[in-house]
Amino acid sequence: MAIPAAGDDPWAVLRSATRARVALGRAGDALPTARELEFRAAHAAARDAVHSPLDVDRLRADLDGEVLVVASAAPDRATYLQRPDLGRQLAEGTTLPATGADLAVVLADGLSPRAVREHGPGLAAALIERLPGWSVAPLVVATQARVALGDAVGAALGVRAVVVLIGERPGLSSADSLGAYLTWDPRPGRVDSERNCVSNVRPPHGLSYAQAADTVAALLSGARELGASGVALKDEGPALPSG
């Protein structure tokens, strides 16, 4: 890597390689005004990502094929944020068709409805393209949902595996990050150590849909062969995908 010439910004290379807030400078004993305003804007974007409702109709329109819509037992956003346990349960009276399919894909709002709205359809399509020979249940859109809601959905649909595409907790540099959580033999009571996660799906600054789908598809194939997911299943792909 070339060393910046005298007079050049010595932090320019690092800033170009990360979305992290580095080398912000100073004005007296505080941040420069521009950096302070950027921080406040990023904080507002993160708050908006958490509290903005998922546009279910728009998301359904961007998905191919039959789409089922479910809700968790949390009746509203405030309850969802205060009661994580309710976000892991289906709303009372929810019924889903038993499909006996190999896989269910759940698109859940999570802590960033923006993330699943923007990246969910692209990742779902890329994943299904990479699973020839797998039968896939109708896509499911879930609101006020935590990751574990996929266990209840997968059990009701009677599938062998479930992948939950869910909005991750926003940060100051990433309000639209999507995570993919894979669970083999889903059923209520599964714990986090029985899942595999691929996170930070948010092109162009995070994983691309193709990179994430390649990894999840490989994990699904491994889970089918092993009959398990989570700590028993290792990701044998490259630690830092290229491209």
mmCIF file of C-alpha atoms in Angstrom:
data_model
loop_
_atom_site.group_PDB
_atom_site.id
_atom_site.type_symbol
_atom_site.label_atom_id
_atom_site.label_comp_id
_atom_site.label_asym_id
_atom_site.label_seq_id
_atom_site.Cartn_x
_atom_site.Cartn_y
_atom_site.Cartn_z
ATOM 1 C CA MET A 1 0.000 0.000 0.000
ATOM 2 C CA ALA A 2 1.423 3.380 -0.953
ATOM 3 C CA ILE A 3 2.319 5.748 1.873
ATOM 4 C CA PRO A 4 0.365 9.019 1.581
ATOM 5 C CA ALA A 5 2.513 11.900 0.399
ATOM 6 C CA ALA A 6 3.229 14.857 2.651
ATOM 7 C CA GLY A 7 0.154 17.041 2.904
ATOM 8 C CA ASP A 8 -2.239 14.207 2.024
ATOM 9 C CA ASP A 9 -4.804 13.050 4.559
ATOM 10 C CA PRO A 10 -3.018 10.126 6.292
ATOM 11 C CA TRP A 11 -6.376 8.590 7.260
ATOM 12 C CA ALA A 12 -7.853 8.557 3.751
ATOM 13 C CA VAL A 13 -6.907 4.954 3.019
ATOM 14 C CA LEU A 14 -8.437 3.701 6.257
ATOM 15 C CA ARG A 15 -11.624 5.701 5.758
ATOM 16 C CA SER A 16 -12.019 4.280 2.263
ATOM 17 C CA ALA A 17 -11.826 0.724 3.635
ATOM 18 C CA THR A 18 -14.420 0.920 6.415
ATOM 19 C CA ARG A 19 -17.794 2.370 7.295
ATOM 20 C CA ALA A 20 -16.586 2.839 10.880
ATOM 21 C CA ARG A 21 -16.294 6.353 12.249
ATOM 22 C CA VAL A 22 -12.524 6.865 12.401
ATOM 23 C CA ALA A 23 -10.234 9.909 12.612
ATOM 24 C CA LEU A 24 -13.088 12.381 13.001
ATOM 25 C CA GLY A 25 -10.851 15.291 13.928
ATOM 26 C CA ARG A 26 -11.467 17.878 16.623
ATOM 27 C CA ALA A 27 -12.526 21.445 17.145
ATOM 28 C CA GLY A 28 -11.136 22.490 20.492
ATOM 29 C CA ASP A 29 -12.252 19.791 22.912
ATOM 30 C CA ALA A 30 -15.198 18.652 20.747
ATOM 31 C CA LEU A 31 -15.919 17.150 17.358
ATOM 32 C CA PRO A 32 -16.036 19.365 14.281
ATOM 33 C CA THR A 33 -19.558 20.543 13.519
ATOM 34 C CA ALA A 34 -19.831 18.428 10.338
ATOM 35 C CA ARG A 35 -18.855 15.256 12.196
ATOM 36 C CA GLU A 36 -21.312 16.030 15.004
ATOM 37 C CA LEU A 37 -24.130 16.491 12.495
ATOM 38 C CA GLU A 38 -23.183 13.225 10.763
ATOM 39 C CA PHE A 39 -23.349 11.432 14.112
ATOM 40 C CA ARG A 40 -26.792 12.826 14.873
ATOM 41 C CA ALA A 41 -28.049 11.854 11.418
ATOM 42 C CA ALA A 42 -26.706 8.317 11.830
ATOM 43 C CA HIS A 43 -28.327 8.038 15.262
ATOM 44 C CA ALA A 44 -31.652 9.236 13.869
ATOM 45 C CA ALA A 45 -31.428 6.716 11.011
ATOM 46 C CA ALA A 46 -30.815 3.895 13.503
ATOM 47 C CA ARG A 47 -33.810 4.939 15.610
ATOM 48 C CA ASP A 48 -36.011 5.220 12.531
ATOM 49 C CA ALA A 49 -34.913 1.753 11.404
ATOM 50 C CA VAL A 50 -36.053 0.255 14.710
ATOM 51 C CA HIS A 51 -39.371 2.055 15.013
ATOM 52 C CA SER A 52 -40.595 2.316 11.413
ATOM 53 C CA PRO A 53 -43.234 -0.338 10.604
ATOM 54 C CA LEU A 54 -42.679 -2.908 7.897
ATOM 55 C CA ASP A 55 -44.559 -2.151 4.672
ATOM 56 C CA VAL A 56 -45.971 -5.657 4.260
ATOM 57 C CA ASP A 57 -47.812 -4.938 1.022
ATOM 58 C CA ARG A 58 -44.707 -3.530 -0.645
ATOM 59 C CA LEU A 59 -42.602 -6.460 0.533
ATOM 60 C CA ARG A 60 -45.145 -8.992 -0.745
ATOM 61 C CA ALA A 61 -45.185 -7.266 -4.116
ATOM 62 C CA ASP A 62 -41.414 -7.721 -4.380
ATOM 63 C CA LEU A 63 -41.566 -11.464 -3.679
ATOM 64 C CA ASP A 64 -42.245 -14.204 -6.213
ATOM 65 C CA GLY A 65 -44.916 -16.841 -5.734
ATOM 66 C CA GLU A 66 -47.333 -17.448 -2.889
ATOM 67 C CA VAL A 67 -46.668 -15.432 0.253
ATOM 68 C CA LEU A 68 -48.104 -16.081 3.713
ATOM 69 C CA VAL A 69 -48.245 -13.339 6.354
ATOM 70 C CA VAL A 70 -48.073 -13.983 10.089
ATOM 71 C CA ALA A 71 -47.606 -11.909 13.220
ATOM 72 C CA SER A 72 -45.989 -12.639 16.545
ATOM 73 C CA ALA A 73 -47.782 -12.489 19.880
ATOM 74 C CA ALA A 74 -46.503 -8.923 20.367
ATOM 75 C CA PRO A 75 -49.500 -6.722 19.461
ATOM 76 C CA ASP A 76 -47.504 -3.572 18.661
ATOM 77 C CA ARG A 77 -43.977 -2.225 18.264
ATOM 78 C CA ALA A 78 -43.660 -0.930 21.821
ATOM 79 C CA THR A 79 -44.625 -4.322 23.255
ATOM 80 C CA TYR A 80 -42.289 -6.059 20.831
ATOM 81 C CA LEU A 81 -39.324 -4.015 22.046
ATOM 82 C CA GLN A 82 -40.177 -4.526 25.714
ATOM 83 C CA ARG A 83 -41.167 -8.209 25.539
ATOM 84 C CA PRO A 84 -38.728 -10.214 23.383
ATOM 85 C CA ASP A 85 -40.451 -13.428 24.499
ATOM 86 C CA LEU A 86 -43.675 -12.451 22.699
ATOM 87 C CA GLY A 87 -41.747 -11.873 19.485
ATOM 88 C CA ARG A 88 -40.726 -15.540 19.548
ATOM 89 C CA GLN A 89 -44.315 -16.822 19.602
ATOM 90 C CA LEU A 90 -46.957 -16.833 16.894
ATOM 91 C CA ALA A 91 -50.069 -14.790 17.570
ATOM 92 C CA GLU A 92 -52.854 -16.837 19.101
ATOM 93 C CA GLY A 93 -55.040 -18.482 16.488
ATOM 94 C CA THR A 94 -52.401 -18.451 13.721
ATOM 95 C CA THR A 95 -52.814 -21.343 11.290
ATOM 96 C CA LEU A 96 -50.405 -22.368 8.547
ATOM 97 C CA PRO A 97 -50.709 -25.180 5.999
ATOM 98 C CA ALA A 98 -48.617 -28.301 6.623
ATOM 99 C CA THR A 99 -46.437 -28.513 3.518
ATOM 100 C CA GLY A 100 -43.878 -31.216 4.288
ATOM 101 C CA ALA A 101 -41.375 -29.172 2.253
ATOM 102 C CA ASP A 102 -37.629 -29.274 2.716
ATOM 103 C CA LEU A 103 -37.275 -25.565 3.475
ATOM 104 C CA ALA A 104 -39.186 -22.548 4.703
ATOM 105 C CA VAL A 105 -37.902 -19.004 4.213
ATOM 106 C CA VAL A 106 -39.232 -16.422 6.666
ATOM 107 C CA LEU A 107 -38.748 -12.697 6.049
ATOM 108 C CA ALA A 108 -39.020 -11.015 9.452
ATOM 109 C CA ASP A 109 -38.936 -7.342 10.365
ATOM 110 C CA GLY A 110 -36.771 -7.830 13.462
ATOM 111 C CA LEU A 111 -35.025 -4.701 14.707
ATOM 112 C CA SER A 112 -34.729 -3.159 11.239
ATOM 113 C CA PRO A 113 -37.811 -3.494 9.051
ATOM 114 C CA ARG A 114 -35.916 -1.353 6.533
ATOM 115 C CA ALA A 115 -33.292 -4.081 6.129
ATOM 116 C CA VAL A 116 -35.745 -6.853 5.265
ATOM 117 C CA ARG A 117 -37.700 -4.553 2.948
ATOM 118 C CA GLU A 118 -34.579 -3.522 1.031
ATOM 119 C CA HIS A 119 -32.568 -6.759 1.039
ATOM 120 C CA GLY A 120 -34.968 -9.590 1.866
ATOM 121 C CA PRO A 121 -36.403 -10.203 -1.620
ATOM 122 C CA GLY A 122 -32.992 -10.171 -3.289
ATOM 123 C CA LEU A 123 -31.451 -12.585 -0.804
ATOM 124 C CA ALA A 124 -34.471 -14.908 -0.801
ATOM 125 C CA ALA A 125 -34.400 -15.154 -4.602
ATOM 126 C CA ALA A 126 -30.632 -15.727 -4.682
ATOM 127 C CA LEU A 127 -30.880 -18.458 -2.043
ATOM 128 C CA ILE A 128 -33.694 -20.382 -3.704
ATOM 129 C CA GLU A 129 -31.826 -20.274 -7.021
ATOM 130 C CA ARG A 130 -28.971 -22.104 -5.327
ATOM 131 C CA LEU A 131 -31.102 -24.959 -3.986
ATOM 132 C CA PRO A 132 -32.077 -27.143 -6.957
ATOM 133 C CA GLY A 133 -33.854 -30.243 -5.787
ATOM 134 C CA TRP A 134 -35.092 -28.638 -2.569
ATOM 135 C CA SER A 135 -38.826 -28.211 -2.138
ATOM 136 C CA VAL A 136 -39.611 -24.768 -0.699
ATOM 137 C CA ALA A 137 -42.753 -23.848 1.219
ATOM 138 C CA PRO A 138 -44.551 -20.587 0.422
ATOM 139 C CA LEU A 139 -42.522 -17.612 1.601
ATOM 140 C CA VAL A 140 -43.613 -16.242 4.973
ATOM 141 C CA VAL A 141 -43.562 -12.578 5.985
ATOM 142 C CA ALA A 142 -43.547 -12.125 9.765
ATOM 143 C CA THR A 143 -44.134 -8.914 11.711
ATOM 144 C CA GLN A 144 -42.981 -8.018 15.237
ATOM 145 C CA ALA A 145 -40.763 -11.071 14.891
ATOM 146 C CA ARG A 146 -37.661 -12.377 16.628
ATOM 147 C CA VAL A 147 -35.396 -15.052 15.150
ATOM 148 C CA ALA A 148 -36.994 -17.864 17.136
ATOM 149 C CA LEU A 149 -40.399 -17.178 15.582
ATOM 150 C CA GLY A 150 -39.027 -19.159 12.638
ATOM 151 C CA ASP A 151 -39.058 -22.291 14.803
ATOM 152 C CA ALA A 152 -42.814 -22.036 15.319
ATOM 153 C CA VAL A 153 -43.380 -21.223 11.651
ATOM 154 C CA GLY A 154 -41.177 -24.106 10.494
ATOM 155 C CA ALA A 155 -42.904 -26.564 12.832
ATOM 156 C CA ALA A 156 -46.360 -25.484 11.646
ATOM 157 C CA LEU A 157 -45.334 -25.812 7.989
ATOM 158 C CA GLY A 158 -43.751 -29.196 8.669
ATOM 159 C CA VAL A 159 -40.422 -28.380 7.025
ATOM 160 C CA ARG A 160 -36.994 -29.907 7.563
ATOM 161 C CA ALA A 161 -35.195 -26.563 7.797
ATOM 162 C CA VAL A 162 -36.019 -22.897 8.179
ATOM 163 C CA VAL A 163 -34.037 -19.816 7.193
ATOM 164 C CA VAL A 164 -35.084 -16.557 8.825
ATOM 165 C CA LEU A 165 -34.046 -13.383 6.986
ATOM 166 C CA ILE A 166 -34.332 -10.701 9.641
ATOM 167 C CA GLY A 167 -33.404 -7.068 10.163
ATOM 168 C CA GLU A 168 -30.467 -6.831 12.556
ATOM 169 C CA ARG A 169 -30.017 -4.331 15.346
ATOM 170 C CA PRO A 170 -28.951 -1.057 13.662
ATOM 171 C CA GLY A 171 -25.608 0.559 14.358
ATOM 172 C CA LEU A 172 -24.368 4.056 13.656
ATOM 173 C CA SER A 173 -22.857 2.919 10.367
ATOM 174 C CA SER A 174 -25.416 0.284 9.342
ATOM 175 C CA ALA A 175 -29.141 0.816 9.758
ATOM 176 C CA ASP A 176 -30.037 -1.668 7.004
ATOM 177 C CA SER A 177 -28.104 -4.844 7.882
ATOM 178 C CA LEU A 178 -29.879 -8.153 7.217
ATOM 179 C CA GLY A 179 -29.093 -11.436 8.953
ATOM 180 C CA ALA A 180 -29.882 -14.998 7.834
ATOM 181 C CA TYR A 181 -30.459 -17.600 10.564
ATOM 182 C CA LEU A 182 -30.612 -21.285 9.665
ATOM 183 C CA THR A 183 -32.178 -23.939 11.919
ATOM 184 C CA TRP A 184 -32.448 -27.628 11.074
ATOM 185 C CA ASP A 185 -35.569 -29.462 12.307
ATOM 186 C CA PRO A 186 -37.214 -26.258 13.592
ATOM 187 C CA ARG A 187 -39.546 -26.471 16.559
ATOM 188 C CA PRO A 188 -40.320 -24.268 19.577
ATOM 189 C CA GLY A 189 -37.657 -24.579 22.227
ATOM 190 C CA ARG A 190 -34.645 -24.533 19.919
ATOM 191 C CA VAL A 191 -31.787 -22.442 21.325
ATOM 192 C CA ASP A 192 -29.341 -20.111 19.617
ATOM 193 C CA SER A 193 -26.521 -22.670 19.734
ATOM 194 C CA GLU A 194 -28.625 -24.802 17.377
ATOM 195 C CA ARG A 195 -28.606 -22.138 14.654
ATOM 196 C CA ASN A 196 -26.113 -20.824 12.113
ATOM 197 C CA CYS A 197 -25.987 -17.156 11.230
ATOM 198 C CA VAL A 198 -24.769 -15.193 8.233
ATOM 199 C CA SER A 199 -24.867 -11.495 9.069
ATOM 200 C CA ASN A 200 -24.222 -8.071 7.564
ATOM 201 C CA VAL A 201 -25.986 -8.674 4.261
ATOM 202 C CA ARG A 202 -26.207 -5.152 2.877
ATOM 203 C CA PRO A 203 -24.619 -4.530 -0.504
ATOM 204 C CA PRO A 204 -22.548 -2.647 -1.404
ATOM 205 C CA HIS A 205 -21.081 -2.097 2.075
ATOM 206 C CA GLY A 206 -21.631 -5.613 3.447
ATOM 207 C CA LEU A 207 -22.095 -9.070 1.971
ATOM 208 C CA SER A 208 -23.706 -9.252 -1.449
ATOM 209 C CA TYR A 209 -26.783 -11.394 -1.983
ATOM 210 C CA ALA A 210 -24.685 -13.875 -3.951
ATOM 211 C CA GLN A 211 -22.043 -14.205 -1.230
ATOM 212 C CA ALA A 212 -24.616 -14.658 1.518
ATOM 213 C CA ALA A 213 -26.722 -17.089 -0.535
ATOM 214 C CA ASP A 214 -23.665 -19.197 -1.371
ATOM 215 C CA THR A 215 -22.834 -19.519 2.319
ATOM 216 C CA VAL A 216 -26.390 -20.276 3.451
ATOM 217 C CA ALA A 217 -26.895 -22.827 0.657
ATOM 218 C CA ALA A 218 -23.655 -24.573 1.641
ATOM 219 C CA LEU A 219 -24.737 -24.617 5.283
ATOM 220 C CA LEU A 220 -28.130 -26.059 4.334
ATOM 221 C CA SER A 221 -26.458 -28.847 2.372
ATOM 222 C CA GLY A 222 -24.211 -29.549 5.333
ATOM 223 C CA ALA A 223 -27.144 -29.516 7.747
ATOM 224 C CA ARG A 224 -29.049 -31.999 5.584
ATOM 225 C CA GLU A 225 -26.053 -34.333 5.506
ATOM 226 C CA LEU A 226 -25.366 -33.962 9.237
ATOM 227 C CA GLY A 227 -28.972 -33.808 10.391
ATOM 228 C CA ALA A 228 -28.169 -30.821 12.598
ATOM 229 C CA SER A 229 -27.297 -27.135 12.584
ATOM 230 C CA GLY A 230 -25.619 -24.774 15.033
ATOM 231 C CA VAL A 231 -22.365 -25.567 16.811
ATOM 232 C CA ALA A 232 -22.294 -29.035 15.225
ATOM 233 C CA LEU A 233 -22.205 -27.496 11.735
ATOM 234 C CA LYS A 234 -19.139 -25.572 10.580
ATOM 235 C CA ASP A 235 -18.927 -23.030 7.780
ATOM 236 C CA GLU A 236 -16.140 -24.325 5.562
ATOM 237 C CA GLY A 237 -16.280 -21.388 3.166
ATOM 238 C CA PRO A 238 -13.762 -18.521 2.958
ATOM 239 C CA ALA A 239 -13.641 -16.292 6.015
ATOM 240 C CA LEU A 240 -13.506 -13.177 3.846
ATOM 241 C CA PRO A 241 -15.428 -13.677 0.589
ATOM 242 C CA SER A 242 -13.846 -11.994 -2.405
ATOM 243 C CA GLY A 243 -15.675 -9.818 -4.905
#
